[in-house]
Coordinates of C-alpha atoms in Angstrom, one line a residue:
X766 CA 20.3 -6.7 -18.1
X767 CA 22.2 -3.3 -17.6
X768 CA 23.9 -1.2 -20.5
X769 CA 26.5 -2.2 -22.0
X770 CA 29.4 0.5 -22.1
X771 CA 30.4 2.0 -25.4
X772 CA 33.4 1.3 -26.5
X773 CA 36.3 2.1 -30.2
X774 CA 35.9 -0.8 -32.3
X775 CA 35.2 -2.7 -35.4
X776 CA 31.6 -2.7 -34.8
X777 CA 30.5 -1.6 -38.4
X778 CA 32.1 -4.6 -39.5
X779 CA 32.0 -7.0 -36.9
X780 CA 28.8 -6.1 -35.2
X781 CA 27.9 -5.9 -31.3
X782 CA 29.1 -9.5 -29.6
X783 CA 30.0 -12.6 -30.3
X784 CA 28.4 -13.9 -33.6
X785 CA 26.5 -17.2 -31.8
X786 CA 25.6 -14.5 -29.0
X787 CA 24.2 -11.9 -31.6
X788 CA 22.4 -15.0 -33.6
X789 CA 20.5 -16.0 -30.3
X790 CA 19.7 -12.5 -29.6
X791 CA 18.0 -12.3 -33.1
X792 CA 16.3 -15.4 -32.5
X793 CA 15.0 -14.4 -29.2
X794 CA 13.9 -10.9 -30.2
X795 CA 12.0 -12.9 -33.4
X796 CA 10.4 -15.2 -30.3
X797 CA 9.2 -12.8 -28.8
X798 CA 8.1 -11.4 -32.5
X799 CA 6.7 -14.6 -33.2
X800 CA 4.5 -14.2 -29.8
X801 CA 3.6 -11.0 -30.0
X802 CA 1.4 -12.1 -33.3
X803 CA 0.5 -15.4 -32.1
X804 CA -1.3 -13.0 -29.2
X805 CA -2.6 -10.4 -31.7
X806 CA -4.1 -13.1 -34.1
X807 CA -5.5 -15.8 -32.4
X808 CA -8.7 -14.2 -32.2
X809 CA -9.0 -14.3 -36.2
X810 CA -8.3 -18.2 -35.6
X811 CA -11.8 -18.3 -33.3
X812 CA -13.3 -15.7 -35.0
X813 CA -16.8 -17.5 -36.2
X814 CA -17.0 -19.3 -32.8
X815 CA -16.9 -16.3 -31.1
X816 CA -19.2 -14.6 -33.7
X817 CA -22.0 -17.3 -33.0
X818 CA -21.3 -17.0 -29.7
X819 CA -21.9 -13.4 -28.9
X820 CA -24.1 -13.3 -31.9
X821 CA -21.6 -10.8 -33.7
X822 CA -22.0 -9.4 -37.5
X823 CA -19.0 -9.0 -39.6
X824 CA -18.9 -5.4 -39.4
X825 CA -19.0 -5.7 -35.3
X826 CA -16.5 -8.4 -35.0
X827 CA -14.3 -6.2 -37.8
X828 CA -14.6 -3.3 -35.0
X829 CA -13.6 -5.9 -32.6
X830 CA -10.3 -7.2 -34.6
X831 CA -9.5 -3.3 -35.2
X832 CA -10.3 0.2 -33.8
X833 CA -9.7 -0.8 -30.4
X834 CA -6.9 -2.6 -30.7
X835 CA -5.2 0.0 -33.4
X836 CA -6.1 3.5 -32.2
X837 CA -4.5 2.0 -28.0
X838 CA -1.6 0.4 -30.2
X839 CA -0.8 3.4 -31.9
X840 CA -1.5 5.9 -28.7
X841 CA 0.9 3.8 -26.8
X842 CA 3.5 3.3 -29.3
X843 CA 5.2 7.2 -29.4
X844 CA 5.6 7.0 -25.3
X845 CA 6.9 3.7 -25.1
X846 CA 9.4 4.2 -27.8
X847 CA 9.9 7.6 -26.5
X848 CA 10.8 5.8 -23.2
X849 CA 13.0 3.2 -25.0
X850 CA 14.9 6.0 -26.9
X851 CA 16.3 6.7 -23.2
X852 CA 15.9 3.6 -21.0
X853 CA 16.9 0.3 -21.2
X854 CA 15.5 -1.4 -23.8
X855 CA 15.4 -5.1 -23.2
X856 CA 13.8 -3.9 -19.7
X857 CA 10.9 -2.2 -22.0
X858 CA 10.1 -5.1 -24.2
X859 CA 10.4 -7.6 -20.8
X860 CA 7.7 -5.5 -19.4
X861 CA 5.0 -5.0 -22.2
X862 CA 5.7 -8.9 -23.2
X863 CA 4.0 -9.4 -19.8
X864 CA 1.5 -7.3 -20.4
X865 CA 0.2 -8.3 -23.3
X866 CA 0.4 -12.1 -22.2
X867 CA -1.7 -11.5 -19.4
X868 CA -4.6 -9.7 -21.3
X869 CA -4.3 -12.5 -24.0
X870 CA -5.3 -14.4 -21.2
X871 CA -8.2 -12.2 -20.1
X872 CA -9.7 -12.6 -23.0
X873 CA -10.8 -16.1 -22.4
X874 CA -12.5 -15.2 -19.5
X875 CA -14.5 -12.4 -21.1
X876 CA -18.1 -12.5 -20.1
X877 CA -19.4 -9.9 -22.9
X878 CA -18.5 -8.1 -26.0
X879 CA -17.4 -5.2 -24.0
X880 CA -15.0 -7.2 -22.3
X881 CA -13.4 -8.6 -24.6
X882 CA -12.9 -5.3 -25.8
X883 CA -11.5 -3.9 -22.4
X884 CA -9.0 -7.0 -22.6
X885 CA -7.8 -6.2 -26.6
X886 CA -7.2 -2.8 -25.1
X887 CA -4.5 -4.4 -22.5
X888 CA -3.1 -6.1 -25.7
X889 CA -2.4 -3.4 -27.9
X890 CA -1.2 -1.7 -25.3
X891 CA 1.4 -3.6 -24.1
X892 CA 2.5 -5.0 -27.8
X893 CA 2.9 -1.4 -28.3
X894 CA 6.1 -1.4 -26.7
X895 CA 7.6 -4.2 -28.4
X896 CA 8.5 -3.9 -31.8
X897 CA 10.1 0.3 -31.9
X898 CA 13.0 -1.2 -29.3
X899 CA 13.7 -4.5 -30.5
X900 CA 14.2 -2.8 -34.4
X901 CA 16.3 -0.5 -32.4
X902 CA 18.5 -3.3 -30.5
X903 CA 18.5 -4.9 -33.5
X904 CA 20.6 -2.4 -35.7
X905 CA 22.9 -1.7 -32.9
X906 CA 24.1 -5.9 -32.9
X907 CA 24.4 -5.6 -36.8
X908 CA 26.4 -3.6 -39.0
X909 CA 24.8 -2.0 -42.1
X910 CA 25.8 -4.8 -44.6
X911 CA 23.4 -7.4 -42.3
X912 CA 20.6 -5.5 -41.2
X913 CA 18.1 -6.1 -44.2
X914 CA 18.7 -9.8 -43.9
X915 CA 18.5 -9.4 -39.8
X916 CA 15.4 -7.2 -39.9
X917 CA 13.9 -9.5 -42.2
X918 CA 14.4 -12.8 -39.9
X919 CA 13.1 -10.7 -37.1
X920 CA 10.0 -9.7 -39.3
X921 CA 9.2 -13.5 -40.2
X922 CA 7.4 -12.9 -36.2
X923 CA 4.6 -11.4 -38.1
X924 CA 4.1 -14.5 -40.1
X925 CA 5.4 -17.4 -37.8
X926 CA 3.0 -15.9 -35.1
X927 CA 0.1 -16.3 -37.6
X928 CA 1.6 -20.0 -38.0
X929 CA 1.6 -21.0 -34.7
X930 CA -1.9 -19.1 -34.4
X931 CA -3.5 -21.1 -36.2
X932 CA -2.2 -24.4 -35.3
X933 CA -2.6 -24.1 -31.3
X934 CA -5.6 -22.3 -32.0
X935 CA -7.1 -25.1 -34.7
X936 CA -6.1 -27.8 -32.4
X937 CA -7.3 -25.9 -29.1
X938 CA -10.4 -25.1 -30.9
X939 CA -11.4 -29.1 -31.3
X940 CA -11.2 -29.5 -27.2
X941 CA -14.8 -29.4 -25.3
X942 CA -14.4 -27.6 -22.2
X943 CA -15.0 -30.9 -20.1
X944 CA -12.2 -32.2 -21.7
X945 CA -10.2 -29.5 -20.9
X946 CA -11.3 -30.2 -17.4
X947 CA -11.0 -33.9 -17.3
X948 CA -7.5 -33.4 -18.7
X949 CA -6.8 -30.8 -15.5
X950 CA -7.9 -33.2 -13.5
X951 CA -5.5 -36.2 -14.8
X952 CA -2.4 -34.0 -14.5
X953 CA -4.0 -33.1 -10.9
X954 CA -5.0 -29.6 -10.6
X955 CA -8.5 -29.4 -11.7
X956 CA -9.7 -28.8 -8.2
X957 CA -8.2 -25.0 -8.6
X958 CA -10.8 -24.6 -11.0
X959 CA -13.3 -26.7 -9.5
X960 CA -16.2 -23.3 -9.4
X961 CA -16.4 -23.2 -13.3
X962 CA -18.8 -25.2 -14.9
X963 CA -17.0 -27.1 -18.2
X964 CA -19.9 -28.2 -20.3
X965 CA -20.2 -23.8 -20.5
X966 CA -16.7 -23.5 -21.6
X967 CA -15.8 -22.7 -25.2
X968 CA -12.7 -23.7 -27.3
X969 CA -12.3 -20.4 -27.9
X970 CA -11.9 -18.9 -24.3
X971 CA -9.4 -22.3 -23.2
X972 CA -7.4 -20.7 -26.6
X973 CA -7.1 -17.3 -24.8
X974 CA -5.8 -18.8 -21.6
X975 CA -3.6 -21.4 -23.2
X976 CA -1.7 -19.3 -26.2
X977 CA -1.3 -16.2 -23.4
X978 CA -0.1 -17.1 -20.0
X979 CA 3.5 -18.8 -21.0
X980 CA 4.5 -15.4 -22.0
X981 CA 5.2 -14.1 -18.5
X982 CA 8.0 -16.5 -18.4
X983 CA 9.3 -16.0 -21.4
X984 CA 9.4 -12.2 -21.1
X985 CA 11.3 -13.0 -17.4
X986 CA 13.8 -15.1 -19.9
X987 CA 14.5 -12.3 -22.1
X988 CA 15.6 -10.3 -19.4
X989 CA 18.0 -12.3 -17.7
X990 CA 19.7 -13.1 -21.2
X991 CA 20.1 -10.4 -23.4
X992 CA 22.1 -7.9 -23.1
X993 CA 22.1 -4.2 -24.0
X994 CA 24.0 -2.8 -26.6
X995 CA 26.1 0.4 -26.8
X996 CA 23.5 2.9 -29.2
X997 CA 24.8 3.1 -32.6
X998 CA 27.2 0.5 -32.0
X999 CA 27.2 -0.9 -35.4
X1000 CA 27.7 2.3 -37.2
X1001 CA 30.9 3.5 -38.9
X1002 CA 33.6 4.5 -36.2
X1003 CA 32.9 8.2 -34.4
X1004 CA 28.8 8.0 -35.4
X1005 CA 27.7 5.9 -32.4
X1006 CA 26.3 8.0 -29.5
X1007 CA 24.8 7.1 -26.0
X1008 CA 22.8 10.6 -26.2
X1009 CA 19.1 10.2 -26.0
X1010 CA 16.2 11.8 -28.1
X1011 CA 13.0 13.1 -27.8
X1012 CA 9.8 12.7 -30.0
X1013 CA 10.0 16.1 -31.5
X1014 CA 13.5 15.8 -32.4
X1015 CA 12.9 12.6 -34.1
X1016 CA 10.2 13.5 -35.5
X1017 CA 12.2 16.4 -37.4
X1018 CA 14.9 14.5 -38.3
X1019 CA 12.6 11.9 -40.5
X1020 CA 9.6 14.8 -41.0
X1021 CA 11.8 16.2 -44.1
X1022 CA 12.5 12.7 -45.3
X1023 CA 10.1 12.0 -48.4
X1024 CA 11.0 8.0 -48.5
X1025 CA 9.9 7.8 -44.7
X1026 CA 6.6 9.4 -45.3
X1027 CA 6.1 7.2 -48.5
X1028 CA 7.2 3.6 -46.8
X1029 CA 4.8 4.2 -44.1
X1030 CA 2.4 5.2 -46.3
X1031 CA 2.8 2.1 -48.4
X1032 CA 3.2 -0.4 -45.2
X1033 CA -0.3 1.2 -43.8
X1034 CA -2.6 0.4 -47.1
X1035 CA -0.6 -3.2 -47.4
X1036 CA -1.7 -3.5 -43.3
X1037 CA -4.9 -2.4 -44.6
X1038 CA -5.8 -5.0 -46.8
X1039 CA -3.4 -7.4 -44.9
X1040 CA -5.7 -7.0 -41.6
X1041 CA -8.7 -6.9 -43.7
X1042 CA -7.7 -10.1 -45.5
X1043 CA -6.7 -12.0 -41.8
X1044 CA -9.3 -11.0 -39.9
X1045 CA -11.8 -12.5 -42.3
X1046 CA -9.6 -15.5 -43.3
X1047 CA -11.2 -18.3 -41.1
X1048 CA -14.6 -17.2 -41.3
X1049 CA -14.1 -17.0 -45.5
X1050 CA -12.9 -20.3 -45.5
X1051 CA -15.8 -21.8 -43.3
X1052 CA -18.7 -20.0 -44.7
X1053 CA -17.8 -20.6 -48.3
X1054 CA -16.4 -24.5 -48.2
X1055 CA -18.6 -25.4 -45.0
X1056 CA -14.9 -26.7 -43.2
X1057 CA -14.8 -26.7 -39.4
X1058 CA -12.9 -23.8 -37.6
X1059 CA -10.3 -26.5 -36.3
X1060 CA -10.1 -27.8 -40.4
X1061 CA -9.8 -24.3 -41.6
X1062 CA -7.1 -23.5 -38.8
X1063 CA -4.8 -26.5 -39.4
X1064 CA -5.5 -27.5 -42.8
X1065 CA -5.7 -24.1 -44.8
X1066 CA -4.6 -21.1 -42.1
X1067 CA -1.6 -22.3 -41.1
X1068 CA 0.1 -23.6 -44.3
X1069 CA -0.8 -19.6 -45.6
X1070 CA 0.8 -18.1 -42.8
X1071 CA 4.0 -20.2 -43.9
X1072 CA 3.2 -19.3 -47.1
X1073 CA 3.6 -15.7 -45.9
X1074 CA 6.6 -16.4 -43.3
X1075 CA 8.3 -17.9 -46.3
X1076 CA 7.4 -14.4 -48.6
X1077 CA 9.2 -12.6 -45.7
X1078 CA 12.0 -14.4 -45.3
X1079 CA 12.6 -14.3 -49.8
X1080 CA 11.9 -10.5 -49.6
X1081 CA 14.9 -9.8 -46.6
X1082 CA 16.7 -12.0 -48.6
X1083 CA 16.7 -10.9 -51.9
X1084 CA 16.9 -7.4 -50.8
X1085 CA 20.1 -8.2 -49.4
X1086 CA 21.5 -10.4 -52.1
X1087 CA 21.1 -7.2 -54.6
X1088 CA 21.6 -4.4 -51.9
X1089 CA 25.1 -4.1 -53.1
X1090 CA 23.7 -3.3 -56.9
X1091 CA 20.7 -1.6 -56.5
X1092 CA 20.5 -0.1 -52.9
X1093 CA 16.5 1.3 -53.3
X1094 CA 15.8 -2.5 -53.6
X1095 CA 13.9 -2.9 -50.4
X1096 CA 11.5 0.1 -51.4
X1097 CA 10.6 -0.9 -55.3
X1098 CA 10.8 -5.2 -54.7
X1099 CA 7.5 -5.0 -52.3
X1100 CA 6.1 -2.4 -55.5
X1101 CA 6.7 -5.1 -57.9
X1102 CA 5.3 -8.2 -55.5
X1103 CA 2.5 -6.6 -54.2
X1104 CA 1.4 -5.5 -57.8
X1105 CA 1.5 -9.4 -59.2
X1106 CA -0.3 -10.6 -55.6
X1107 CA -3.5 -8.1 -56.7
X1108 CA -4.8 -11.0 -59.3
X1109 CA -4.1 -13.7 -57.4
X1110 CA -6.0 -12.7 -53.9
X1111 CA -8.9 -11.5 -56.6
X1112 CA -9.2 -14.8 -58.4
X1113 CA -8.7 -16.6 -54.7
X1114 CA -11.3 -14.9 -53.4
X1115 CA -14.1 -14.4 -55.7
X1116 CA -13.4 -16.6 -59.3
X1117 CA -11.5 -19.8 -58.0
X1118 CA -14.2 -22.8 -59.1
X1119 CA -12.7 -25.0 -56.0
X1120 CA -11.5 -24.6 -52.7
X1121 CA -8.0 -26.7 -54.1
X1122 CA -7.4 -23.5 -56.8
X1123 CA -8.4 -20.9 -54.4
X1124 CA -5.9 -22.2 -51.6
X1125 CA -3.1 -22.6 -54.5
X1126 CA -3.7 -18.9 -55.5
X1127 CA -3.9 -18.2 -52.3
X1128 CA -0.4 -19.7 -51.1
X1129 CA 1.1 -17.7 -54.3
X1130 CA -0.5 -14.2 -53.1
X1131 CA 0.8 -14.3 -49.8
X1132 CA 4.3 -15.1 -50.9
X1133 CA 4.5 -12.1 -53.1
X1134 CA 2.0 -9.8 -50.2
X1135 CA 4.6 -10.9 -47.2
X1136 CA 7.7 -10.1 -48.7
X1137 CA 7.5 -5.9 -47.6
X1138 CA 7.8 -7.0 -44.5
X1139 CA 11.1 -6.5 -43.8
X1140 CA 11.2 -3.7 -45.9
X1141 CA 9.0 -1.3 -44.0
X1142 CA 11.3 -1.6 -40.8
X1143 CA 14.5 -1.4 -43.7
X1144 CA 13.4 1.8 -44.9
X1145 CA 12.4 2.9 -41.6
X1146 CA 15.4 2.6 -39.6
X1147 CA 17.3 3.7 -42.5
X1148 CA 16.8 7.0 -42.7
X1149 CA 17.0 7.4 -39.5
X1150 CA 20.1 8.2 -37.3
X1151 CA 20.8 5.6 -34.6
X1152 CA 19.3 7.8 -31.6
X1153 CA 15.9 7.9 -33.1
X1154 CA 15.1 4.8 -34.5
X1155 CA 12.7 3.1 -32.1
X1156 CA 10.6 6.8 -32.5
X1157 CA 11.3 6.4 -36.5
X1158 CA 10.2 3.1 -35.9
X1159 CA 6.9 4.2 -33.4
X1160 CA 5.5 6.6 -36.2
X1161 CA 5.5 4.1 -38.8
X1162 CA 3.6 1.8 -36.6
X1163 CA 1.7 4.4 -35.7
X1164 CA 0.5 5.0 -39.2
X1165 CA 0.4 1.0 -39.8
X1166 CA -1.8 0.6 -37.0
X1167 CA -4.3 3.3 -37.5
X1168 CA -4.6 3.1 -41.1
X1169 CA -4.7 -0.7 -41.1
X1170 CA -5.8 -2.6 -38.4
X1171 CA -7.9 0.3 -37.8
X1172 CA -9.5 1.0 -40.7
X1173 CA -8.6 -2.2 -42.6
X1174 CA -11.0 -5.0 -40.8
X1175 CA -13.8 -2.5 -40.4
X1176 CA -14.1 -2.1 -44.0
X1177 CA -14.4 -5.7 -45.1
X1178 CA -16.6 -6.1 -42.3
X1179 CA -18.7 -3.3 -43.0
X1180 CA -19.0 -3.9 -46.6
X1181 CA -19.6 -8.0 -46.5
X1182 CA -22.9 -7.0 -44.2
X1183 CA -23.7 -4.3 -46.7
X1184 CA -23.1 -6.8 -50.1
X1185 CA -24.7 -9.1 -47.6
X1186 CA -28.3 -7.3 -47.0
X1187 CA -28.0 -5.9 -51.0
X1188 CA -28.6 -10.0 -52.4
X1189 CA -31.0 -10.0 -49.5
X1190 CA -33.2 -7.4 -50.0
X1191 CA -33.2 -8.7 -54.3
X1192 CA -34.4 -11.9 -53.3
X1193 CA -37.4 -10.0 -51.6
X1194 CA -36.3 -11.0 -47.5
X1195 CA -36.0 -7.8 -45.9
X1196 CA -38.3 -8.2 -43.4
X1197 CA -36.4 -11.1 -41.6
X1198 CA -33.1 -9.7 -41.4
X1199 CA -33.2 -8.4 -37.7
X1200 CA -34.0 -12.3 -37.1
X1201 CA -30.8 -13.5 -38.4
X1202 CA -27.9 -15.0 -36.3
X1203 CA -24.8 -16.2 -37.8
X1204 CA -25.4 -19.3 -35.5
X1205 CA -27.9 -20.9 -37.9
X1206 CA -25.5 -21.3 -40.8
X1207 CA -22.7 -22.9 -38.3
X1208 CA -22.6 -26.5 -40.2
X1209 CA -26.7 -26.3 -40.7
X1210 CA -26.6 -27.6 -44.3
X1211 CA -29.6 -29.3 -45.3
X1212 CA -31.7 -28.8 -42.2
X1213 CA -32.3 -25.3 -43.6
X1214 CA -35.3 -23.8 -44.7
X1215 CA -35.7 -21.9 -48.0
X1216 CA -35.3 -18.7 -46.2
X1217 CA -32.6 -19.5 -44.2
X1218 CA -30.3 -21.0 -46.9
X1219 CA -30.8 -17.7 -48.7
X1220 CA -29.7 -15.7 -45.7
X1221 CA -26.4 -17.9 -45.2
X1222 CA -25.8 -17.8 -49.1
X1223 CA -25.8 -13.6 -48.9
X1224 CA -24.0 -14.3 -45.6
X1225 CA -21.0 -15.8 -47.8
X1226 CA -21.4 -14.1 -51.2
X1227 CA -20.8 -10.7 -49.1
X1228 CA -17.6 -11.6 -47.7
X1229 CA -16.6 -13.2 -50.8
X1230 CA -16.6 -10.2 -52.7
X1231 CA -15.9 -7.9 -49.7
X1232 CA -12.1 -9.6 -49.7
X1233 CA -11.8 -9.6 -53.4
X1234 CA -12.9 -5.5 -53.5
X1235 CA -10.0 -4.9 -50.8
X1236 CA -7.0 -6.6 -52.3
X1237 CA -7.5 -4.3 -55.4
X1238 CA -6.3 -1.9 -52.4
X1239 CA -2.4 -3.1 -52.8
X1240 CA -2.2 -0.6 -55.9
X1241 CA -2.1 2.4 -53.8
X1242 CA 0.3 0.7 -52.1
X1243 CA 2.7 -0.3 -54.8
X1244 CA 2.6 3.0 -55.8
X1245 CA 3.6 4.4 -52.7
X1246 CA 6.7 2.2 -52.3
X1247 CA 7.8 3.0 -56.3
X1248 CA 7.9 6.4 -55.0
X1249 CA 9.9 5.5 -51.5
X1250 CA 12.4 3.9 -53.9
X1251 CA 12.7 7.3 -56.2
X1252 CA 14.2 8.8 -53.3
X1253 CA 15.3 6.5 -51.0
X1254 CA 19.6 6.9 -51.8
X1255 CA 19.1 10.5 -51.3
X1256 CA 17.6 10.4 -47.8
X1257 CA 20.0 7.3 -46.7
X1258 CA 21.2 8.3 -43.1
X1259 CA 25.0 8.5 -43.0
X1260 CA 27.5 9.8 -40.5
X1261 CA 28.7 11.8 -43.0
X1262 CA 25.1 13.8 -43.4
X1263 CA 25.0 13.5 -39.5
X1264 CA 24.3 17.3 -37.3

């Protein structure tokens, strides 16, 4: 929809719109959130089918999950929020939403590692575009006194999307592809697809093609219902402005800004050891309790992802409830949760005697991890004057992405296949680990040999204390966010400390 045209009003107060209008607007923009990450992790959801599949190690499908997908996400991300700095907004996020729908998609019909690759590419790129304008529409509808609890809503996308992930993917995941076909057929348009063979077809590529292609129309529906605000709308009267920034100029504004550079800091290790933890989540849960991937989707990922939705939403909440007392509160409450979740990922992961303790520590670790969520794009736009927001916004991301889903998945991977050959090579098999193929332990059990019970044993034992290693990560990250809250009041934008 077109620009809306600045006008005097109430708007710090009040808000841009009607409140109903403004509430649906939220929810959308947390729809779209919400799909966004349903996109971006569905492929943790089929990770181990996939890995049997292609024949992947951890440290290849941890490449997969990241570097690809980061280093595209975070080229992409300056541009895009560059371009939505001076165009329409709802326009930009319409058009990447398409995008990355589409290549979600593609992925299911990827005929090779390198593929799938090329496809993950498509994603990051388009979901690069989405989040820098919609934390930028979002502070233009709200007025100061609403934004933490807003931005926090809208960030329960991160977590909702990992919901949903898991239960379309976990339920996808049980289909065979000639049932998918048969089921074509009933509804009447299984002859379109009548040159595939189903008994070839995976779960995991129908997942792809399912959980993607709705989001064309529900980009198209974005467009033709929201509405663009006024820039800066919701600031105090005088300190809105249609003028339009550039990278460098944003850039300087938040480059002398000590809490910015801190928050992102402390959002990109918690993304670190976040990605690290998700990527490997349904592939820890089936190597080391022998569940199915649909079981370990439905049963166990997706009440932890509402565990984690449910973190987000306390953290907004609470930051906003004592906002009014302590106004660093959304920097040092993620220092303070993410220091009491170290423990209880550790224990989860590597001391729990029981799947039934390790998911109970589990649920109680991602509550406390989850609620910085909102607090990253709280401290981002912030500090930030309304014009460069979505770039404020873009650079954090930036630094998420590269640091975290970049680096983040690769290093459990890499060090789960390294813990992995170590117990290997004490118990004297060296020689047969070129044979190995993560196929063999898919629900083998007793049918394996001495040799090959060993291998899947190191096989889980590596990944087991891979995860545990990595959460240990979330002190740097605490630390990072005490010292965002040291000097968070100072660097507060105002329209009083406005050039």
């Amino acid at each position: 929809m077109s620009d809306s045209t600045a006008a005097p009003s109430a708007g710090h107060i009040s808000g841009y719109g009607s409140r109903p209008y403004r509430t649906y607007v939220l929810l959308a923009l947390t729809f779209i959130y919400t799909l966004n990450f349903i996109d971006r992790t569905l492929i943790t959801v089929v990770a181990q089918p996939l890995m049997n599949e292609l024949n992947l190690s951890d440290g290849q499908f941890g490449f997969l999950y990241g570097p690809p997908f980061a280093i595209f996400y975070a080229l992409m991300g300056i541009p895009l929020a560059m371009w939505a700095d001076r165009a329409n907004r709802v326009m930009v996020i319409t058009i990447c939403v398409v995008v990355w729908s589409l290549m979600t998609a593609f992925c299911g019909f990827a005929s090779s590692f390198i593929w799938l690759i090329i496809f993950r590419i498509g994603v990051a790129i388009g979901e690069a575009g989405g989040t820098p304008p919609a934390n930028s529409i979002i502070t233009d509808y709200y007025p100061v006194k609403n934004r933490a609890n807003a931005i926090g809503i809208y960030s329960m996308g991160v977590t909702l999307g990992a919901v949903l992930a898991q239960v379309f993917g976990g339920m996808i995941l049980g289909i065979t592809g000639p049932e998918f076909g048969s089921w074509l057929d009933s509804i009447g348009i299984g002859g379109l697809f009548s040159f595939l063979d189903w008994s070839q077809i995976s779960g995991w590529r129908i997942a792809f093609v399912i959980v993607g292609a709705p989001g064309v129309i529900i980009g198209l529906i974005l467009w033709l219902t929201v509405k663009e605000p006024p820039r800066g709308y919701s600031e105090v009267p005088g300190s809105h402005t249609n003028a339009k920034t550039g990278l460098m100029e944003g850039f300087k504004e938040i480059s002398k800004k000590p809490t910015f550079w801190w928050g992102a800091m402390g959002a990109a290790f918690v993304a670190f050891v976040g990605y690290g933890i998700q990527g490997f989540q349904a592939p820890f849960l089936q190597r080391v309790y022998d569940i199915s991937a649909s079981e370990a989707a439905l049963k166990y990922g997706a009440p932890l992802s509402l565990a984690a939705a449910a973190g987000t939403f306390l953290g907004g909440f609470i930051s906003e409830k004592l906002e009014s007392k302590y106004h660093s509160v959304v920097a040092w409450l993620p220092a303070v949760n993410l220091s009491l979740a170290i423990p209880l990922y550790v224990a989860a992961f590597y001391f729990a005697p029981s799947i039934e303790v390790a998911f109970m520590l589990w649920i109680g670790a991602a509550i406390l991890h989850y609620s910085y969520l909102g607090s990253q794009y709280s401290i981002a736009t912030a500090i930030a004057s309304p014009r460069s927001r979505a770039t404020s916004v873009a650079i954090l991301l930036l630094l998420v992405s590269l640091i975290g889903n970049g680096i983040g998945p690769v290093f459990v991977g890499v060090l789960s296949d390294q813990l992995m050959a170590s117990q290997i090579a004490t118990a004297g098999l060296t020689e047969r680990i070129a044979e190995f193929s993560p196929a063999i332990c898919a629900g083998a059990g007793d049918s394996l040999d001495a040799d090959g019970a060993a291998y899947c044993a190191a096989y889980s034992d590596g990944l087991k204390l891979s995860m545990a290693v990595v959460a240990t990560l979330f002190s740097i990250a605490a630390f990072c966010f005490f010292m965002a809250g040291k000097t968070f009041n100072k660097d507060r934008w105002s329209s009083t400390t406005a050039a």
